[in-house]
Every structure is written in structure tokens, then in C-alpha cells.
Amino acid sequence: MTSTALPAEAVLRRLATADSTPTSSANISPLDSPRSSPSSTSLSSLASEDAPTQPPKQSLEKKQLLDTYGNPFEVPDFTISDIHKAIPKHCFQRSAATGLYYVARDIASLAATFYLFNRFLTSENVPSTPVRAGLWFVYTVVQGLFGTGLWVLAHECGHQSFSTSKILNDTVGYICHTVLLVPYFSWKISHGKHHKATGHMERDMVFVPATKEQYCTRRGWLLHQLDELTEETPIATAYHLISQQLFGWPMYLITNVTGHNKHAVQREGRGVGKHNGFGGGVNHFDPASPLYEAKDAKLIFLSDLGLLAVGSILFWVGRTYGLSNLFVWYIAPYLWVNHWLVAITFLQHTDPSLPHYTPEMWTYTRGAAATIDREFGFIGRQLFHGIIETHVLHHYVSTIPFYNADEASEAIKKVMGRHYRSDTKEGSLGFLKSLWKSMRWCGWVEPMEGATGEAAGVLFFRNRNGLGVSPSKTPKSAAS
């Protein structure tokens, strides 16, 4: 399959102008955003922190928008109602029996792998220490894959796409996520806000890109210096990528890294003076965190209690069987789960073909289209339950269970047309290569050079590596 993102692999440095891109009132729909409590609803129906911003009525300026590749970009012109009408009704049906089967399958896979390796991979059966160590490494990789599958099923529970019973969904999700050291309810609430503000530069909760100003500030540069810098070295890129994959998930839970940092607007006032980072008071464990409201406190405590219980069990295992066994049995597979989780999420929302929007230009429909489907072969479709291959659909209707997602995805492609994004080239290898590619191509976001009016509210990735459309030039007088 080929990518609908139409990447122009040759370096494109031109800025073109053409007729304006028509846009419509693709606003958030009542079908997806009833005003309700995040502690008692599916993630697809969680309310936003504030009402969606209505886009200006005037048409976009007559300036051709270009994504990072240099391909023409048009703002989505369909509605959420169009999406719902296109999906066959049976795709919305959820089966508790089917969901429980997959949970049982993943748990059985984890248990069988644990038993077989511990039963047969001994010094008596495999006397060579290097060979034995290599096989135990394979064990950690395999368990990481099965663990990620279980993580995805708990994610289904959080979206209430697991079954029609909220009690069953939250019970299964709480157990499955907690054993993987995920604060289920805490994450469920913040993840719901991500779904309600995808692609929004001030309200999204996951992989919000830096603006050019933020990119320079974090590195201690003046804006105009960006034009004078050489490209980032591959070693530096590798360092950033490895750091992200190793520490991205725990840092997100502890400091809200990659989430928005506009907490002062929290409607109960609990975000005043708080910020992302260590000591900033923004995390997934404190009921007073601005990520939550007062009514969510009991759920945050319940999530923390579950983590404490699992942590106590792990401590006992380490004391009883040794830290080396604990590391091989649980910690190393846990790190693999974290790696896959961060990789999947990063690549769902970071690609040279994807836009981000200012508050004035953002709508639910536009934000949901600012995601991309990829392909990870057998692992993605069978072990990860299709979370990589059908993510665009998931952002439009997150209550559709994963086993109906392929059919529903095909249905909405007819509505989305040119606005649908996918990159399935090279299959599983292409997915892995995209980690490096997105890290190199997607440095920060900025509007098109010279854009005014509505066009200035559509932001695209740019970089200092000479890849794709060049960043806009910044006068020295603008940097201070």
C-alpha cells in the first residue's frame, strides 16, 4: 500500500501560492460531546475543559497551505455527522464475550510464555550462558508485545468500547492497567481530554508540538539564531529518540511532559501557578492536579491505591526471588510496553503531513483528522488489536470496538477523501523507520510564511535539518 500523505522525498524548499482552500463549519458535534462527568462516561463523550472555539466565518486567505513535505493542504470540509452516517450500524455493536475472550487470550499468552521459559530455559537445558541470556532477552520482547496488547484492551475499556456495561469496562480496565502500573482512572480522564482537543495547541494532552519560539527557548537560543544553525546531528537525534522511548511514559505521568501547559484556565482554578515539570503540581497521581476536578478525587485515590498494591507485590517478588529475576520477569517487559506505547502515540500524532491548529481555527472534526494510520503487520493487527492501523477512526468514534474498526475505517475514508492520512509503505519496517523520520522532520510547528487571517491558524511541522519546506525567516529584531 502507499501513503495518502504523498511524501515528496526530494527536499522541497519552495513556498507556492494558489487559490484559497475552501473550508466549512466542521464543528464539534453533539453526537460526540455531551456535557457530562469524566468519571462516569466513555472517553468519546467526555466534555472539554471549555467550549470548542468557533472558526471565523471568512474563508481562508488566498495562500496555498503546504505541509512539511511541500504537498498542498486543505482544511477538512466534512462534518462529524457525515462520519457517523457513513459507518454501518453493526460496527457500533460491542460484545462483552468477545472482549473477555481477547483479555483471556492475552493473559494466557503472558502466563504460558512465563511458564515455558522458566520451565525449560534453565542452565541444565541450555548450558551456554550467552545463549541463555539471549533467549531471556527474547522473553522480555515477547512479553512486552503481549503486555502491550493487554494495555490496548484496557484502553478499550476506558473508552467504553469493550462492552455495553460500564461496570464491567471499568473493572476489567482497572485490573489490566493497574498490573501494568498505569493509573487507570487518572489516565482515563486525561486521555478523554486528549480526544476532545486533538490537534489543539492549547488544550491537547498528548504530544503537543513546540512552537518555533518554544523550541528556541528550551535550547537557550534566540529566534534569529535558528537560521544560522547547522542541522541537528544524527547522534543528537538518536539521543532524543532513545530518551523519549525510555522515559517518555513515566515522565508524562509524573510531569505531564508533551501535554499542554495552559493550566491557569482550569475551570475550578486549581491550575493557577502550576506548570508541567518536576515540582509544578501537574501529574496523574495528585487529586489536586489541574488535570482533574474535585469530583474526580476518589477515582484518583483508587488509581493510586491500585498502584500501591501492585508495587507492594513487586517488592515482595524482588525480596523473595531476587532483583535480577524481578528485572527479567517484569521490569524489562514493562519497559518494552512503555516503548511501544510511546512509539504508537508519537507516530499517531506526529508526521510531516499533519497540521495543528490555534484555538481560533480548531474544531473537533479538524482535530480528529490531524491523526494518521500506519501499518505494523501481524504485531499491529493481532497482538496490538489494530490500534496502529485504525487510529483515525478511533478519534472520530472511540466507542467502536477494535474488531469492527477495519470495516468502519473503510467507510469513513469515503467521507474524508483527500483529508484522510495514512502511511503504510514498507509495512512493519516502515512503522519503525517512521520513528526516526518523524524525529528528524518534525522539530516544531509554525504557520506558513506570510500567512494571515485564518491561514495563520493552521500550523505545520518544520525543522532545521534541511528537510521539506524551509522554516520562515525570523528578523533579528523579532528575537530578544
Coordinates of C-alpha atoms in Angstrom, one line a residue:
M1 CA 0.0 0.0 0.0
T2 CA 1.1 3.6 -0.5
S3 CA 0.8 6.6 1.7
T4 CA -2.0 9.0 1.2
A5 CA 0.2 11.6 2.8
L6 CA 2.0 11.8 -0.6
P7 CA 5.5 12.5 0.8
A8 CA 7.8 14.3 -1.5
E9 CA 11.1 12.7 -0.6
A10 CA 13.1 15.2 -2.5
V11 CA 13.8 18.3 -0.4
L12 CA 11.3 20.9 -1.1
R13 CA 12.2 24.5 -0.3
R14 CA 9.7 26.4 -2.3
L15 CA 6.7 28.3 -1.0
A16 CA 3.8 28.3 -3.5
T17 CA 0.7 30.4 -3.8
A18 CA -2.6 29.2 -5.3
D19 CA -6.3 29.7 -5.0
S20 CA -7.7 29.6 -1.5
T21 CA -8.7 26.4 0.2
P22 CA -12.4 26.3 0.9
T23 CA -13.5 25.4 4.4
S24 CA -16.8 24.7 6.1
S25 CA -18.1 24.8 9.5
A26 CA -16.8 21.4 10.5
N27 CA -17.6 21.9 14.2
I28 CA -17.8 19.5 17.1
S29 CA -21.0 17.6 17.1
P30 CA -23.4 16.9 19.9
L31 CA -23.1 13.3 18.9
D32 CA -19.6 13.2 20.4
S33 CA -19.6 15.8 23.1
P34 CA -22.5 15.7 25.6
R35 CA -21.8 17.7 28.7
S36 CA -21.1 15.1 31.3
S37 CA -18.8 13.9 34.0
P38 CA -15.5 12.4 33.1
S39 CA -15.8 10.0 36.0
S40 CA -19.0 8.4 34.6
T41 CA -18.8 8.4 30.8
S42 CA -16.9 6.9 27.9
L43 CA -13.9 8.7 26.7
S44 CA -15.6 9.6 23.5
S45 CA -18.2 11.6 25.4
L46 CA -16.0 13.4 27.9
A47 CA -16.6 17.2 28.0
S48 CA -13.8 19.6 27.0
E49 CA -12.3 22.0 29.5
D50 CA -14.1 24.7 27.7
A51 CA -16.4 25.0 24.8
P52 CA -14.9 24.4 21.3
T53 CA -13.8 27.6 19.5
Q54 CA -16.0 28.5 16.6
P55 CA -13.8 29.2 13.5
P56 CA -14.1 32.6 11.9
K57 CA -16.7 32.9 9.1
Q58 CA -14.5 34.3 6.4
S59 CA -12.7 32.0 4.0
L60 CA -9.0 31.2 4.2
E61 CA -6.6 33.7 2.8
K62 CA -5.6 33.1 -0.8
K63 CA -2.3 31.4 0.1
Q64 CA -1.7 27.8 -0.6
L65 CA -1.1 25.9 2.6
L66 CA 1.8 23.4 2.3
D67 CA 2.5 20.6 4.7
T68 CA 6.1 19.7 5.6
Y69 CA 6.6 17.6 2.5
G70 CA 5.5 20.6 0.4
N71 CA 2.2 19.0 -0.6
P72 CA -0.9 21.2 -0.8
F73 CA -3.1 21.0 2.3
E74 CA -6.8 21.7 2.6
V75 CA -8.7 22.2 5.8
P76 CA -11.3 19.3 6.3
D77 CA -14.7 20.2 4.7
F78 CA -16.9 17.4 6.1
T79 CA -18.8 17.1 9.4
I80 CA -18.9 14.7 12.2
S81 CA -22.5 13.8 11.2
D82 CA -21.2 12.8 7.8
I83 CA -18.8 10.4 9.6
H84 CA -21.4 8.8 11.7
K85 CA -23.8 8.3 8.8
A86 CA -21.2 6.5 6.8
I87 CA -20.5 3.8 9.4
P88 CA -22.6 0.7 9.2
K89 CA -24.8 0.4 12.3
H90 CA -23.4 -3.0 13.3
C91 CA -19.9 -1.6 13.7
F92 CA -21.1 0.1 16.8
Q93 CA -22.1 -3.1 18.5
R94 CA -20.0 -4.2 21.5
S95 CA -19.7 -7.7 22.8
A96 CA -18.6 -8.4 26.4
A97 CA -17.9 -12.1 25.4
T98 CA -15.6 -11.0 22.6
G99 CA -13.8 -8.5 24.7
L100 CA -13.3 -11.0 27.6
Y101 CA -12.0 -13.6 25.1
Y102 CA -9.3 -11.3 24.0
V103 CA -8.4 -10.4 27.6
A104 CA -8.2 -14.1 28.4
R105 CA -6.1 -14.7 25.3
D106 CA -3.6 -12.1 26.2
I107 CA -3.3 -13.1 29.8
A108 CA -2.9 -16.8 28.8
S109 CA -0.2 -15.8 26.4
L110 CA 1.7 -13.9 29.1
A111 CA 1.3 -16.8 31.5
A112 CA 2.2 -19.5 29.0
T113 CA 5.4 -17.6 28.0
F114 CA 6.4 -17.2 31.6
Y115 CA 5.8 -20.8 32.4
L116 CA 7.6 -22.2 29.3
F117 CA 10.7 -20.0 29.7
N118 CA 11.0 -20.7 33.4
R119 CA 10.4 -24.4 33.0
F120 CA 12.7 -25.1 30.1
L121 CA 15.2 -22.3 29.8
T122 CA 17.5 -23.5 32.6
S123 CA 21.2 -24.0 32.9
E124 CA 20.6 -27.7 32.6
N125 CA 18.8 -27.4 29.3
V126 CA 20.8 -24.5 27.9
P127 CA 24.3 -24.6 29.5
S128 CA 25.7 -21.7 27.4
T129 CA 25.3 -18.5 29.4
P130 CA 25.3 -16.2 26.4
V131 CA 22.7 -18.3 24.6
R132 CA 20.6 -18.4 27.7
A133 CA 20.9 -14.6 28.1
G134 CA 19.9 -14.1 24.5
L135 CA 16.8 -16.3 24.9
W136 CA 15.8 -14.4 28.1
F137 CA 16.1 -11.2 26.1
V138 CA 13.7 -12.7 23.6
Y139 CA 11.4 -13.5 26.5
T140 CA 11.3 -9.8 27.5
V141 CA 10.5 -8.7 24.0
V142 CA 7.7 -11.2 23.6
Q143 CA 6.2 -10.4 27.0
G144 CA 6.4 -6.7 26.1
L145 CA 4.3 -7.4 23.0
F146 CA 1.7 -9.4 24.9
G147 CA 1.7 -6.8 27.7
T148 CA 1.1 -4.0 25.1
G149 CA -1.9 -6.0 23.8
L150 CA -3.4 -6.1 27.3
W151 CA -2.7 -2.4 27.7
V152 CA -4.7 -1.7 24.5
L153 CA -7.6 -3.8 25.8
A154 CA -7.7 -1.7 29.0
H155 CA -7.6 1.4 26.7
E156 CA -10.7 -0.1 25.0
C157 CA -12.3 -0.3 28.5
G158 CA -11.6 3.3 29.2
H159 CA -13.4 4.3 26.0
Q160 CA -16.4 2.0 26.9
S161 CA -15.9 0.2 23.6
F162 CA -15.1 -3.1 25.5
S163 CA -18.8 -3.9 26.3
T164 CA -22.1 -2.2 27.0
S165 CA -21.6 -2.4 30.7
K166 CA -19.7 0.5 32.3
I167 CA -19.1 -1.6 35.5
L168 CA -17.5 -4.4 33.5
N169 CA -15.5 -2.0 31.4
D170 CA -14.0 -0.1 34.4
T171 CA -13.4 -3.3 36.4
V172 CA -11.5 -5.0 33.6
G173 CA -9.7 -1.8 32.6
Y174 CA -8.7 -1.1 36.2
I175 CA -7.3 -4.5 36.8
C176 CA -5.5 -4.7 33.4
H177 CA -4.0 -1.3 33.6
T178 CA -3.1 -1.5 37.3
V179 CA -1.0 -4.6 36.8
L180 CA 0.9 -2.7 34.2
L181 CA 1.4 0.2 36.6
V182 CA -1.0 2.5 34.8
P183 CA -3.3 4.7 37.0
Y184 CA -6.4 3.7 35.2
F185 CA -9.0 6.3 36.1
S186 CA -6.4 9.1 36.3
W187 CA -5.2 8.3 32.8
K188 CA -8.8 7.7 31.5
I189 CA -9.8 11.2 32.4
S190 CA -6.7 13.0 30.9
H191 CA -6.9 10.8 27.8
G192 CA -10.5 11.7 27.3
K193 CA -9.5 15.4 27.3
H194 CA -6.9 14.5 24.6
H195 CA -9.7 13.1 22.5
K196 CA -11.7 16.2 23.0
A197 CA -8.9 18.5 21.9
T198 CA -6.7 16.6 19.5
G199 CA -4.6 18.9 17.4
H200 CA -5.5 21.9 19.6
M201 CA -2.3 23.9 20.5
E202 CA -3.6 24.9 23.9
R203 CA -5.7 22.1 25.1
D204 CA -4.4 18.8 23.7
M205 CA -3.0 16.4 26.3
V206 CA -0.5 14.3 24.2
F207 CA 2.5 15.3 22.0
V208 CA 1.6 18.9 21.7
P209 CA 4.4 20.2 19.5
A210 CA 6.6 23.2 20.4
T211 CA 6.1 26.4 18.5
K212 CA 9.3 27.9 17.0
E213 CA 9.6 30.3 20.0
Q214 CA 9.3 27.4 22.5
Y215 CA 11.7 25.3 20.5
C216 CA 14.4 28.0 20.7
T217 CA 13.6 29.0 24.3
R218 CA 14.1 25.4 25.5
R219 CA 17.5 25.4 23.9
G220 CA 18.6 28.8 25.0
W221 CA 18.7 30.3 21.5
L222 CA 17.4 33.5 20.0
L223 CA 14.9 33.1 17.2
H224 CA 17.1 34.5 14.6
Q225 CA 19.9 32.1 15.5
L226 CA 17.8 29.2 14.2
D227 CA 18.5 30.4 10.6
E228 CA 22.2 30.3 11.3
L229 CA 22.4 26.8 12.9
T230 CA 23.6 23.7 11.1
E231 CA 21.4 20.6 11.1
E232 CA 21.0 18.5 14.2
T233 CA 23.5 15.7 14.2
P234 CA 22.2 12.1 13.9
I235 CA 23.7 11.4 17.3
A236 CA 21.6 14.1 18.9
T237 CA 18.5 12.8 17.1
A238 CA 19.3 9.3 18.4
Y239 CA 19.7 10.7 22.0
H240 CA 16.4 12.4 21.9
L241 CA 14.6 9.4 20.4
I242 CA 16.1 7.0 23.0
S243 CA 15.3 9.3 25.8
Q244 CA 11.7 9.6 24.6
Q245 CA 11.2 5.9 24.2
L246 CA 12.7 5.0 27.6
F247 CA 11.4 7.8 29.8
G248 CA 8.5 9.4 27.9
W249 CA 5.7 7.4 29.5
P250 CA 6.7 7.8 33.2
M251 CA 7.6 11.4 32.6
Y252 CA 4.2 12.0 31.1
L253 CA 2.5 10.5 34.2
I254 CA 4.8 12.4 36.6
T255 CA 5.3 15.8 35.0
N256 CA 2.7 15.9 32.1
V257 CA 5.6 16.2 29.6
T258 CA 4.2 16.6 26.0
G259 CA 0.8 17.7 27.4
H260 CA -0.4 21.3 27.2
N261 CA 0.9 23.8 29.7
K262 CA -2.1 26.2 29.9
H263 CA -3.3 25.1 33.3
A264 CA -4.4 28.5 34.5
V265 CA -7.6 28.2 32.6
Q266 CA -8.7 25.1 34.6
R267 CA -12.3 26.0 35.4
E268 CA -12.1 25.3 39.1
G269 CA -9.0 27.5 39.4
R270 CA -6.7 24.7 40.6
G271 CA -4.3 25.3 37.7
V272 CA -3.2 28.8 38.8
G273 CA 0.5 28.9 39.4
K274 CA 1.0 25.3 38.3
H275 CA 3.1 24.1 35.3
N276 CA 4.4 21.0 33.7
G277 CA 7.7 19.6 35.0
F278 CA 9.1 18.5 38.3
G279 CA 7.6 20.4 41.2
G280 CA 5.0 22.0 39.0
G281 CA 2.0 20.3 40.6
V282 CA 0.8 18.8 37.3
N283 CA 0.8 15.0 37.4
H284 CA -1.5 11.9 37.2
F285 CA -1.3 10.9 40.9
D286 CA -2.4 14.0 42.9
P287 CA -6.1 14.6 43.2
A288 CA -5.3 18.3 43.3
S289 CA -3.7 18.3 39.9
P290 CA -5.3 20.7 37.4
L291 CA -5.8 17.7 35.1
Y292 CA -8.8 16.8 37.3
E293 CA -11.8 18.3 39.0
A294 CA -12.8 18.0 42.7
K295 CA -15.3 15.3 41.9
D296 CA -12.6 13.1 40.5
A297 CA -10.7 12.8 43.7
K298 CA -12.0 9.4 44.8
L299 CA -11.1 7.9 41.4
I300 CA -7.5 9.3 41.5
F301 CA -7.1 7.8 45.0
L302 CA -8.4 4.5 43.7
S303 CA -5.9 4.5 40.9
D304 CA -3.1 5.3 43.3
L305 CA -4.2 2.6 45.7
G306 CA -4.1 0.0 42.9
L307 CA -0.5 1.1 42.0
L308 CA 0.5 0.8 45.7
A309 CA -0.9 -2.7 45.8
V310 CA 1.0 -3.8 42.7
G311 CA 4.1 -2.1 43.8
S312 CA 4.0 -4.0 47.1
I313 CA 3.6 -7.3 45.2
L314 CA 6.6 -6.4 43.0
F315 CA 8.6 -5.5 46.1
W316 CA 7.8 -8.9 47.6
V317 CA 8.8 -10.7 44.4
G318 CA 12.1 -8.9 44.4
R319 CA 12.8 -9.7 48.0
T320 CA 11.8 -13.4 47.6
Y321 CA 13.2 -14.2 44.2
G322 CA 15.9 -11.6 43.7
L323 CA 16.1 -8.3 41.9
S324 CA 17.6 -10.0 38.8
N325 CA 14.6 -12.2 38.4
L326 CA 12.2 -9.3 39.0
F327 CA 14.0 -7.3 36.3
V328 CA 13.8 -10.1 33.7
W329 CA 10.3 -11.3 34.6
Y330 CA 8.6 -7.9 34.9
I331 CA 10.7 -4.7 34.7
A332 CA 12.2 -5.4 31.3
P333 CA 8.9 -6.4 29.7
Y334 CA 7.4 -3.3 31.4
L335 CA 10.0 -1.1 29.6
W336 CA 9.1 -2.7 26.3
V337 CA 5.4 -1.9 26.9
N338 CA 6.3 1.7 27.6
H339 CA 8.4 1.8 24.5
W340 CA 5.6 0.5 22.3
L341 CA 3.0 2.8 24.0
V342 CA 5.1 5.9 23.4
A343 CA 6.0 4.9 19.8
I344 CA 2.4 4.3 18.9
T345 CA 1.2 7.5 20.4
F346 CA 4.0 9.6 19.0
L347 CA 3.5 8.3 15.4
Q348 CA -0.3 8.6 15.6
H349 CA 0.1 12.4 16.1
T350 CA 3.5 13.4 14.7
D351 CA 4.0 13.2 10.9
P352 CA 5.2 15.7 8.3
S353 CA 1.7 15.6 6.7
L354 CA -0.2 16.6 9.8
P355 CA -1.3 20.0 10.9
H356 CA -2.1 21.5 14.3
Y357 CA -4.5 24.4 14.9
T358 CA -4.7 27.5 17.0
P359 CA -7.7 27.9 19.2
E360 CA -9.4 30.1 16.7
M361 CA -9.1 27.6 13.9
W362 CA -9.6 24.3 15.8
T363 CA -12.7 22.2 15.6
Y364 CA -13.3 18.7 16.7
T365 CA -13.6 17.5 13.1
R366 CA -10.4 19.1 12.1
G367 CA -8.5 17.9 15.1
A368 CA -9.6 14.3 14.7
A369 CA -8.4 14.4 11.1
A370 CA -4.9 15.6 12.3
T371 CA -4.1 11.9 13.0
I372 CA -2.6 9.2 10.8
D373 CA -3.0 5.5 10.3
R374 CA 0.1 3.3 9.9
E375 CA 0.8 -0.4 9.4
F376 CA 2.6 -2.8 11.8
G377 CA 1.7 -6.1 10.2
F378 CA 0.9 -9.2 12.3
I379 CA 2.0 -7.5 15.5
G380 CA -0.1 -4.4 15.0
R381 CA -3.3 -6.2 13.9
Q382 CA -3.2 -9.4 16.0
L383 CA -1.1 -8.5 19.1
F384 CA -1.9 -4.8 19.4
H385 CA -5.5 -5.2 18.3
G386 CA -5.3 -2.7 15.4
I387 CA -4.6 0.4 17.5
I388 CA -2.0 1.5 14.9
E389 CA -4.0 0.7 11.8
T390 CA -7.3 2.4 12.6
H391 CA -6.5 5.4 14.8
V392 CA -8.1 8.0 12.6
L393 CA -11.5 6.3 13.0
H394 CA -10.8 5.9 16.8
H395 CA -10.6 9.7 17.1
Y396 CA -14.0 10.2 15.4
V397 CA -15.9 7.4 17.2
S398 CA -13.9 5.9 20.0
T399 CA -16.7 3.6 21.2
I400 CA -16.4 1.3 18.2
P401 CA -14.6 -1.9 19.3
F402 CA -11.4 -2.7 17.7
Y403 CA -12.7 -5.8 15.9
N404 CA -15.1 -3.7 13.9
A405 CA -12.7 -0.8 13.3
D406 CA -11.3 -2.0 9.9
E407 CA -14.8 -2.0 8.4
A408 CA -15.7 1.3 9.9
S409 CA -12.4 2.8 8.8
E410 CA -13.1 1.8 5.2
A411 CA -16.5 3.5 5.5
I412 CA -15.2 6.9 6.7
K413 CA -12.4 7.0 4.1
K414 CA -15.1 7.7 1.5
V415 CA -16.2 10.7 3.6
M416 CA -12.8 12.0 4.4
G417 CA -11.4 11.6 0.9
R418 CA -8.2 13.7 0.5
H419 CA -8.3 14.6 4.2
Y420 CA -7.6 11.0 5.3
R421 CA -3.9 10.4 6.2
S422 CA -2.1 7.1 6.2
D423 CA 1.4 5.9 5.8
T424 CA 1.6 2.1 5.2
K425 CA 4.6 2.0 3.0
E426 CA 7.0 -0.9 3.9
G427 CA 4.6 -2.3 6.5
S428 CA 6.2 -3.0 9.8
L429 CA 9.6 -1.8 8.8
G430 CA 8.1 1.4 7.6
F431 CA 6.4 1.9 11.0
L432 CA 9.8 1.5 12.8
K433 CA 11.6 3.8 10.3
S434 CA 8.9 6.5 10.9
L435 CA 10.2 6.9 14.4
W436 CA 13.5 8.3 13.1
K437 CA 11.8 10.1 10.2
S438 CA 9.3 12.0 12.4
M439 CA 12.0 12.9 14.9
R440 CA 14.1 14.4 12.1
W441 CA 11.3 16.1 10.1
C442 CA 9.1 17.4 12.9
G443 CA 11.0 19.9 15.0
W444 CA 8.3 22.5 15.8
V445 CA 5.2 23.9 14.3
E446 CA 4.6 27.3 12.7
P447 CA 2.2 28.9 10.2
M448 CA 3.0 29.3 6.6
E449 CA 5.5 32.1 6.0
G450 CA 3.5 35.2 5.2
A451 CA 0.2 33.6 6.2
T452 CA -2.5 36.0 7.5
G453 CA -6.1 35.6 8.7
E454 CA -7.4 32.1 9.1
A455 CA -4.4 30.6 7.3
A456 CA -2.2 31.8 10.1
G457 CA -4.1 29.5 12.5
V458 CA -3.1 26.3 10.6
L459 CA 0.4 25.2 11.8
F460 CA 2.8 22.8 10.2
F461 CA 5.9 21.0 11.2
R462 CA 9.2 22.5 10.2
N463 CA 12.8 21.6 11.1
R464 CA 16.4 22.8 10.9
N465 CA 17.7 19.7 9.1
G466 CA 17.0 21.0 5.6
L467 CA 14.1 18.6 5.1
G468 CA 10.9 19.6 3.3
V469 CA 9.6 23.2 3.3
S470 CA 12.0 25.6 4.9
P471 CA 11.1 27.4 8.1
S472 CA 10.1 31.0 7.9
K473 CA 12.9 33.6 8.3
T474 CA 12.9 35.5 11.6
P475 CA 14.2 39.0 11.6
K476 CA 16.8 39.7 14.3
S477 CA 14.6 42.5 15.7
A478 CA 12.0 39.9 16.5
A479 CA 14.3 37.9 18.7
S480 CA 15.1 39.1 22.2

